[in-house]
Short mmCIF file of C-alpha atoms and ligand atoms in Angstrom, two decimals:
data_model
loop_
_atom_site.label_atom_id
_atom_site.label_comp_id
_atom_site.label_asym_id
_atom_site.label_seq_id
_atom_site.Cartn_x
_atom_site.Cartn_y
_atom_site.Cartn_z
CA MET A 1 -0.49 -173.85 24.19
CA ALA A 2 0.96 -174.94 28.26
CA SER A 3 -0.71 -177.50 29.87
CA TRP A 4 -1.82 -175.95 32.79
CA ARG A 5 -4.65 -174.35 30.99
CA GLU A 6 -6.20 -177.93 30.58
CA ASN A 7 -6.12 -178.24 34.42
CA ILE A 8 -8.20 -174.64 35.17
CA ARG A 9 -11.69 -175.85 35.86
CA GLN A 10 -14.20 -174.65 33.13
CA VAL A 11 -17.59 -173.62 34.40
CA GLU A 12 -20.08 -171.60 32.54
CA PRO A 13 -21.28 -169.18 35.96
CA TYR A 14 -24.85 -168.53 36.99
CA VAL A 15 -26.05 -165.08 35.72
CA PRO A 16 -27.68 -162.84 38.43
CA GLY A 17 -30.23 -160.52 37.78
CA GLU A 18 -29.00 -156.79 36.84
CA GLN A 19 -28.13 -154.51 39.80
CA PRO A 20 -29.03 -151.11 37.99
CA LYS A 21 -27.08 -148.27 39.66
CA ALA A 22 -29.38 -145.63 38.96
CA ALA A 23 -31.74 -144.51 41.99
CA ASP A 24 -34.59 -143.74 40.45
CA VAL A 25 -35.40 -147.02 38.71
CA ILE A 26 -38.15 -149.70 39.25
CA LYS A 27 -36.29 -152.89 40.38
CA LEU A 28 -38.73 -155.89 39.67
CA ASN A 29 -36.24 -158.32 38.54
CA THR A 30 -34.46 -160.13 41.60
CA ASN A 31 -37.38 -160.57 44.09
CA GLU A 32 -36.00 -158.41 46.89
CA ASN A 33 -38.66 -157.17 48.99
CA PRO A 34 -39.86 -153.61 49.02
CA TYR A 35 -40.40 -152.71 52.41
CA GLY A 36 -36.71 -153.60 54.03
CA PRO A 37 -35.91 -155.41 57.30
CA SER A 38 -38.03 -154.94 60.53
CA PRO A 39 -37.37 -152.08 62.63
CA ARG A 40 -35.04 -154.14 65.13
CA VAL A 41 -32.99 -155.04 62.43
CA ARG A 42 -32.52 -151.12 61.65
CA ALA A 43 -32.14 -150.13 65.29
CA LEU A 44 -29.24 -152.59 66.36
CA ASN A 45 -26.11 -151.17 67.29
CA LEU A 46 -23.15 -153.04 66.08
CA ASP A 47 -20.73 -152.58 68.98
CA ARG A 48 -17.19 -152.02 67.41
CA ASN A 49 -15.39 -154.26 69.37
CA LEU A 50 -17.37 -156.83 68.64
CA LEU A 51 -16.18 -156.45 64.90
CA ARG A 52 -12.77 -156.84 65.59
CA LEU A 53 -12.92 -160.37 66.51
CA TYR A 54 -13.40 -163.15 64.36
CA PRO A 55 -17.32 -164.37 64.47
CA ASP A 56 -18.78 -167.38 66.51
CA PRO A 57 -18.17 -170.22 63.83
CA THR A 58 -21.29 -171.74 64.82
CA ALA A 59 -23.22 -168.71 64.75
CA ALA A 60 -24.97 -169.86 67.83
CA THR A 61 -26.83 -166.94 68.62
CA LEU A 62 -28.76 -167.32 65.07
CA VAL A 63 -29.08 -170.67 65.14
CA GLU A 64 -30.73 -170.69 68.72
CA LYS A 65 -33.43 -168.12 67.14
CA LEU A 66 -34.18 -170.31 64.12
CA ALA A 67 -34.24 -173.49 66.27
CA GLU A 68 -36.88 -171.87 68.91
CA TYR A 69 -38.92 -170.03 65.63
CA HIS A 70 -39.39 -173.58 64.06
CA HIS A 71 -39.74 -175.74 66.97
CA VAL A 72 -36.54 -177.59 66.26
CA LYS A 73 -33.26 -178.53 67.99
CA PRO A 74 -30.05 -176.36 67.35
CA GLU A 75 -28.47 -179.28 66.52
CA GLN A 76 -31.11 -179.40 63.36
CA VAL A 77 -29.91 -176.38 61.59
CA PHE A 78 -27.20 -175.19 59.65
CA VAL A 79 -26.77 -171.38 58.43
CA GLY A 80 -24.86 -170.19 55.55
CA VAL A 81 -24.21 -167.10 53.31
CA GLY A 82 -28.05 -166.92 51.71
CA SER A 83 -29.48 -169.90 50.58
CA ASP A 84 -26.94 -170.39 47.31
CA ASP A 85 -24.29 -170.82 50.00
CA VAL A 86 -26.36 -173.38 51.73
CA LEU A 87 -27.30 -175.27 48.67
CA ALA A 88 -23.85 -175.16 47.64
CA MET A 89 -22.98 -177.01 50.28
CA ALA A 90 -25.59 -179.36 50.31
CA PHE A 91 -24.90 -180.16 46.87
CA LEU A 92 -21.40 -181.04 48.02
CA THR A 93 -22.27 -183.09 50.98
CA TYR A 94 -25.44 -184.89 49.99
CA PHE A 95 -25.11 -185.24 46.07
CA ASN A 96 -22.04 -187.44 46.20
CA SER A 97 -22.63 -190.74 44.10
CA GLU A 98 -21.95 -191.78 40.60
CA LYS A 99 -25.72 -191.42 39.75
CA PRO A 100 -27.72 -188.89 38.09
CA ILE A 101 -29.41 -186.38 40.69
CA LEU A 102 -32.92 -185.05 39.61
CA PHE A 103 -34.43 -181.24 39.42
CA PRO A 104 -36.46 -179.84 36.69
CA ASP A 105 -36.07 -178.80 33.09
CA ILE A 106 -37.67 -175.34 34.29
CA THR A 107 -36.62 -174.14 37.89
CA TYR A 108 -33.71 -171.92 39.69
CA SER A 109 -30.74 -171.93 37.17
CA PHE A 110 -28.27 -172.52 39.77
CA TYR A 111 -28.92 -176.05 40.21
CA ASP A 112 -27.19 -176.92 37.13
CA VAL A 113 -24.14 -174.68 37.51
CA TRP A 114 -23.48 -176.44 40.85
CA ALA A 115 -23.98 -179.68 39.64
CA GLN A 116 -21.46 -178.89 36.46
CA LEU A 117 -19.09 -177.37 39.37
CA TYR A 118 -18.95 -180.29 41.52
CA LYS A 119 -18.89 -182.86 38.45
CA ILE A 120 -22.00 -184.42 39.93
CA PRO A 121 -24.25 -185.91 37.14
CA TYR A 122 -27.94 -184.59 36.63
CA GLU A 123 -31.06 -185.06 34.52
CA ARG A 124 -33.91 -182.70 34.32
CA PRO A 125 -37.05 -183.95 33.81
CA ALA A 126 -39.75 -181.91 32.03
CA LEU A 127 -42.32 -180.04 33.96
CA ASN A 128 -45.66 -180.77 32.22
CA HIS A 129 -47.76 -178.50 30.14
CA ASP A 130 -49.05 -176.57 33.07
CA PHE A 131 -45.52 -176.12 34.55
CA ARG A 132 -46.49 -178.68 37.27
CA LEU A 133 -43.82 -181.09 38.57
CA VAL A 134 -44.32 -184.83 37.47
CA LYS A 135 -43.81 -187.09 40.33
CA GLU A 136 -43.79 -190.15 38.55
CA ASP A 137 -40.22 -189.01 36.66
CA TYR A 138 -39.02 -188.91 40.16
CA TYR A 139 -39.54 -192.69 41.09
CA ARG A 140 -36.18 -194.01 39.55
CA GLU A 141 -32.88 -194.95 40.47
CA ASN A 142 -30.97 -191.19 41.45
CA GLY A 143 -28.30 -189.83 43.35
CA GLY A 144 -30.29 -187.26 44.74
CA ILE A 145 -33.07 -184.65 44.32
CA VAL A 146 -33.79 -181.16 44.36
CA PHE A 147 -36.75 -178.36 43.83
CA PRO A 148 -37.58 -175.26 44.91
CA ASN A 149 -41.54 -174.88 46.55
CA PRO A 150 -43.11 -172.95 45.35
CA ASN A 151 -40.78 -173.45 42.14
CA ALA A 152 -38.84 -170.72 40.57
CA PRO A 153 -39.66 -169.00 37.86
CA THR A 154 -42.82 -170.42 37.62
CA GLY A 155 -44.14 -169.34 41.12
CA ILE A 156 -46.14 -172.85 41.55
CA TYR A 157 -46.46 -174.85 44.61
CA GLU A 158 -46.47 -178.10 44.59
CA PRO A 159 -49.01 -179.99 47.71
CA LEU A 160 -47.16 -181.56 50.38
CA GLU A 161 -48.53 -184.86 48.91
CA THR A 162 -46.45 -184.52 45.96
CA ILE A 163 -43.58 -184.02 47.98
CA GLU A 164 -44.40 -186.90 50.30
CA GLU A 165 -45.08 -189.55 47.76
CA ILE A 166 -41.39 -188.68 46.43
CA LEU A 167 -39.65 -188.60 49.75
CA ARG A 168 -41.15 -192.00 50.25
CA ARG A 169 -40.08 -193.62 46.93
CA ASN A 170 -36.91 -192.08 47.48
CA PRO A 171 -35.72 -194.04 50.69
CA ASP A 172 -31.87 -194.05 49.89
CA SER A 173 -31.81 -190.23 48.53
CA ILE A 174 -31.62 -187.52 50.08
CA VAL A 175 -34.51 -184.73 48.82
CA ILE A 176 -33.78 -180.73 49.45
CA ILE A 177 -36.86 -179.08 49.07
CA ASP A 178 -36.00 -174.99 48.40
CA GLU A 179 -38.23 -173.08 50.04
CA ALA A 180 -37.09 -169.47 49.45
CA TYR A 181 -40.45 -168.21 48.63
CA ILE A 182 -42.58 -170.48 51.06
CA ASP A 183 -43.70 -167.75 53.08
CA PHE A 184 -45.79 -166.34 50.38
CA GLY A 185 -47.70 -169.14 49.90
CA GLY A 186 -48.17 -172.81 50.70
CA THR A 187 -47.51 -175.51 53.73
CA SER A 188 -44.04 -175.92 54.41
CA ALA A 189 -42.44 -179.00 54.29
CA LEU A 190 -41.05 -178.25 57.40
CA THR A 191 -44.34 -179.69 59.19
CA ILE A 192 -43.05 -183.24 57.66
CA LEU A 193 -39.80 -183.02 58.69
CA ASP A 194 -40.11 -185.66 61.25
CA GLN A 195 -41.73 -188.08 59.45
CA TYR A 196 -38.91 -188.16 56.71
CA GLU A 197 -34.88 -189.14 57.69
CA ASN A 198 -34.03 -187.90 53.97
CA LEU A 199 -35.64 -184.76 54.00
CA VAL A 200 -33.45 -181.26 54.02
CA VAL A 201 -35.36 -177.99 54.00
CA VAL A 202 -33.83 -174.72 52.87
CA ARG A 203 -35.09 -171.14 53.62
CA THR A 204 -33.81 -167.68 53.32
CA PHE A 205 -33.71 -164.04 54.70
CA SER A 206 -33.56 -162.81 51.46
CA LYS A 207 -37.16 -162.69 50.37
CA SER A 208 -39.78 -162.78 53.37
CA ARG A 209 -37.41 -161.01 55.52
CA SER A 210 -36.60 -158.15 53.32
CA MET A 211 -32.80 -158.94 53.56
CA ALA A 212 -30.82 -159.87 50.48
CA GLY A 213 -28.16 -157.56 51.70
CA LEU A 214 -26.94 -159.57 54.50
CA ARG A 215 -27.17 -162.73 53.00
CA ILE A 216 -28.57 -165.68 55.72
CA GLY A 217 -30.04 -168.69 54.52
CA TYR A 218 -30.54 -172.40 56.32
CA ALA A 219 -31.21 -175.42 56.54
CA ILE A 220 -33.40 -177.26 58.52
CA SER A 221 -33.08 -181.66 58.70
CA SER A 222 -32.31 -184.38 61.00
CA PRO A 223 -29.02 -183.68 63.56
CA GLU A 224 -26.99 -186.08 61.41
CA LEU A 225 -27.70 -184.66 58.56
CA ILE A 226 -27.31 -181.35 59.57
CA ALA A 227 -23.89 -182.59 60.83
CA ALA A 228 -22.51 -183.70 57.75
CA LEU A 229 -23.33 -180.68 56.21
CA ASN A 230 -21.36 -178.64 58.97
CA ASN A 231 -18.50 -181.26 58.64
CA VAL A 232 -18.14 -179.87 55.00
CA LYS A 233 -18.28 -176.44 55.91
CA TYR A 234 -15.66 -176.61 58.37
CA SER A 235 -13.35 -178.22 55.94
CA TYR A 236 -13.99 -175.38 53.80
CA ASN A 237 -14.23 -172.21 55.30
CA SER A 238 -14.83 -171.67 59.10
CA TYR A 239 -16.25 -168.51 59.68
CA THR A 240 -18.91 -168.03 56.50
CA MET A 241 -21.32 -165.85 58.54
CA ASN A 242 -20.19 -162.39 59.16
CA LEU A 243 -20.85 -160.89 62.75
CA PRO A 244 -23.90 -158.04 61.48
CA SER A 245 -25.14 -161.43 59.89
CA ILE A 246 -25.58 -163.53 63.23
CA MET A 247 -26.79 -160.53 64.96
CA LEU A 248 -29.07 -158.81 62.51
CA GLY A 249 -30.61 -162.18 61.47
CA ALA A 250 -31.43 -163.07 65.01
CA GLU A 251 -32.96 -159.71 65.48
CA SER A 252 -35.46 -159.80 62.54
CA ILE A 253 -36.35 -163.74 63.92
CA GLN A 254 -38.02 -161.89 66.91
CA ASP A 255 -39.93 -159.71 65.35
CA GLU A 256 -43.24 -161.98 63.98
CA GLU A 257 -46.00 -158.98 64.03
CA TYR A 258 -43.46 -156.83 60.97
CA PHE A 259 -42.64 -160.23 59.14
CA GLN A 260 -46.17 -161.10 59.32
CA SER A 261 -47.56 -157.62 58.21
CA THR A 262 -44.88 -157.34 55.11
CA VAL A 263 -45.40 -160.70 54.03
CA GLY A 264 -49.39 -159.94 53.61
CA LYS A 265 -48.53 -156.53 52.11
CA VAL A 266 -46.63 -158.12 49.34
CA VAL A 267 -49.23 -160.98 48.93
CA ALA A 268 -52.52 -158.58 48.57
CA THR A 269 -50.35 -156.60 45.97
CA ARG A 270 -49.63 -159.72 43.86
CA GLU A 271 -53.53 -160.69 43.98
CA TRP A 272 -54.29 -157.23 42.76
CA PHE A 273 -51.50 -157.20 40.61
CA VAL A 274 -52.24 -160.56 38.65
CA LYS A 275 -55.85 -158.86 37.85
CA ALA A 276 -54.60 -155.72 36.21
CA LEU A 277 -52.15 -157.65 34.05
CA ASP A 278 -55.21 -160.03 33.21
CA GLU A 279 -57.10 -157.20 32.15
CA LEU A 280 -54.06 -156.29 30.17
CA GLY A 281 -54.30 -159.75 28.19
CA PHE A 282 -51.86 -161.69 30.22
CA THR A 283 -52.11 -165.09 31.55
CA CYS A 284 -50.30 -165.54 35.07
CA LEU A 285 -49.42 -168.90 35.90
CA PRO A 286 -50.81 -169.44 39.66
CA SER A 287 -48.10 -167.57 42.10
CA SER A 288 -47.28 -168.65 45.43
CA ALA A 289 -44.22 -166.01 45.36
CA ASN A 290 -43.42 -163.01 45.70
CA PHE A 291 -43.40 -162.82 41.94
CA VAL A 292 -45.42 -163.52 39.27
CA PHE A 293 -44.39 -165.30 35.63
CA ALA A 294 -46.96 -163.89 32.93
CA THR A 295 -47.43 -164.15 29.63
CA HIS A 296 -48.92 -161.65 26.88
CA SER A 297 -51.33 -163.11 24.47
CA CYS A 298 -50.15 -161.37 21.14
CA ILE A 299 -47.03 -159.14 22.70
CA PRO A 300 -43.41 -160.95 22.74
CA ALA A 301 -41.93 -160.67 26.51
CA LYS A 302 -38.81 -159.73 25.23
CA GLU A 303 -40.02 -156.88 23.84
CA ILE A 304 -41.98 -155.76 26.70
CA PHE A 305 -38.77 -156.58 28.83
CA GLU A 306 -36.72 -154.00 26.53
CA ALA A 307 -39.15 -151.46 26.63
CA ALA A 308 -39.80 -151.44 30.25
CA LYS A 309 -36.00 -151.17 30.93
CA LYS A 310 -35.85 -148.08 28.63
CA ARG A 311 -38.13 -146.72 31.05
CA GLY A 312 -36.43 -147.24 34.15
CA ILE A 313 -38.36 -150.72 35.08
CA TYR A 314 -36.55 -153.94 35.55
CA VAL A 315 -38.30 -157.11 35.06
CA ARG A 316 -36.80 -160.74 34.40
CA TYR A 317 -36.50 -162.06 30.96
CA PHE A 318 -35.17 -165.73 30.43
CA ASP A 319 -34.45 -166.34 26.97
CA LEU A 320 -34.56 -170.19 27.24
CA PRO A 321 -36.39 -172.98 25.80
CA ARG A 322 -40.18 -173.34 26.96
CA ILE A 323 -40.04 -169.85 29.18
CA ASP A 324 -38.46 -167.28 26.23
CA HIS A 325 -42.24 -165.83 25.95
CA TYR A 326 -42.78 -165.18 29.66
CA LEU A 327 -41.59 -162.53 32.03
CA ARG A 328 -41.07 -163.09 35.90
CA ILE A 329 -42.31 -159.58 37.36
CA SER A 330 -41.25 -159.19 41.38
CA ILE A 331 -44.24 -157.69 43.55
CA GLY A 332 -42.72 -154.28 44.64
CA THR A 333 -45.25 -151.49 46.43
CA ASP A 334 -48.54 -150.91 45.20
CA GLU A 335 -46.95 -147.89 43.58
CA ASP A 336 -44.20 -150.01 41.87
CA MET A 337 -46.92 -152.02 40.25
CA ARG A 338 -49.10 -149.04 39.90
CA ARG A 339 -46.69 -147.35 37.22
CA PHE A 340 -45.84 -150.87 35.85
CA VAL A 341 -49.41 -151.27 35.20
CA GLU A 342 -49.73 -147.73 33.46
CA PHE A 343 -46.36 -148.01 31.20
CA LEU A 344 -48.02 -151.33 30.24
CA ARG A 345 -51.13 -150.04 29.05
CA GLU A 346 -49.76 -147.77 27.56
CA TYR A 347 -47.47 -149.63 25.71
CA ILE A 348 -49.75 -152.15 25.05
CA GLY A 349 -52.17 -149.63 23.30
CA HIS A 350 -49.46 -148.33 21.06
CA ALA A 351 -47.83 -151.68 20.00
CA SER A 352 -51.46 -152.97 19.35
CA GLN A 353 -51.96 -150.22 16.82
CA GLU A 354 -49.24 -150.44 15.12
N1 PMP B 1 -33.57 -170.79 45.49
C1 PMP B 1 -34.18 -170.16 44.61
C2 PMP B 1 -35.35 -170.51 43.97
C3 PMP B 1 -33.96 -168.69 44.43
O1 PMP B 1 -34.95 -167.89 43.26
C4 PMP B 1 -33.03 -167.99 45.04
C5 PMP B 1 -32.74 -166.36 44.65
N2 PMP B 1 -31.86 -166.26 43.82
C6 PMP B 1 -32.51 -168.67 45.86
C7 PMP B 1 -32.51 -170.03 46.35
C8 PMP B 1 -31.44 -167.79 46.87
O2 PMP B 1 -31.28 -166.85 47.40
P1 PMP B 1 -30.15 -166.23 48.54
O3 PMP B 1 -28.69 -166.83 48.23
O4 PMP B 1 -30.13 -164.74 48.48
O5 PMP B 1 -30.48 -166.88 49.60
#
């Protein structure tokens, strides 16, 4: 075998949820938001002349709007191509020691992929029986800490006191809180940003702002940590953010009313849906996100997943230890969820007669 083969970087890539092509499916598998972006985003006409030019590498229009919105300085905001890009940059920038970084055994499955890609050693302390974070597991030497709050795919929110305790016990590590789902429940760690110089908060426009297709994510931290992130970005690709994303992202930030009303609708649908699942014999973990993680008392999750797919309803199933009897179901419109519940009622009725 030629030796160049030995020099190729070998990675086991992250597997995103399916994006089915058919138009008439009910898509509850990738935590998208059913309502679409603000009308302000939809109304914006991009000047063709602008598209001819390279975008502003600093994405200042969007950075400034985000800084204003979150009451921080523009030097405290970093934007990227979805929070996946921001997190990948953050791993590359901040997790640069020989010590293992820490994240839970059940969490966003991209973390171990980035750790492997960048050859960062890592350990995954187990969540407890109730899928809650055990904060004491993070009181040991490490090269950094990262977890989502609310967690994915559980949807469970950990109170800020837990996060503060972890931050206090780790003054020598950078702690990244991935707040992809925070707008659907819980208090943001941004409220304690001023008190901890080792805290980085990462957010996305993909869920609560319903703009997954535009790929916009951001990090907020101290000017020092944001400058480090920018230095890595400019050593890799100056123009990560395309011009439409910068312009349309800035528009979205200016429509608070639409944002609040659509987030409110998703939360109300989630509460109704959890009750409906409960009546059908499911147990749902307490969700603060735009999805629920549910297990049925007698029917295996994989069977429900496959049967639903045959009927054009896509949910997410992870064939992984500890969670292989759960389904992660994104919250769609009331009509989407009503049709899913109808399918379940019928399916469970048949399955229990067999
Ligand atoms: N973090 C978590 C916990 C997620 O579930 C996701 C969605 N897959 C992301 C980050 C990335 O989202 P995006 O790149 O669309 O911002």
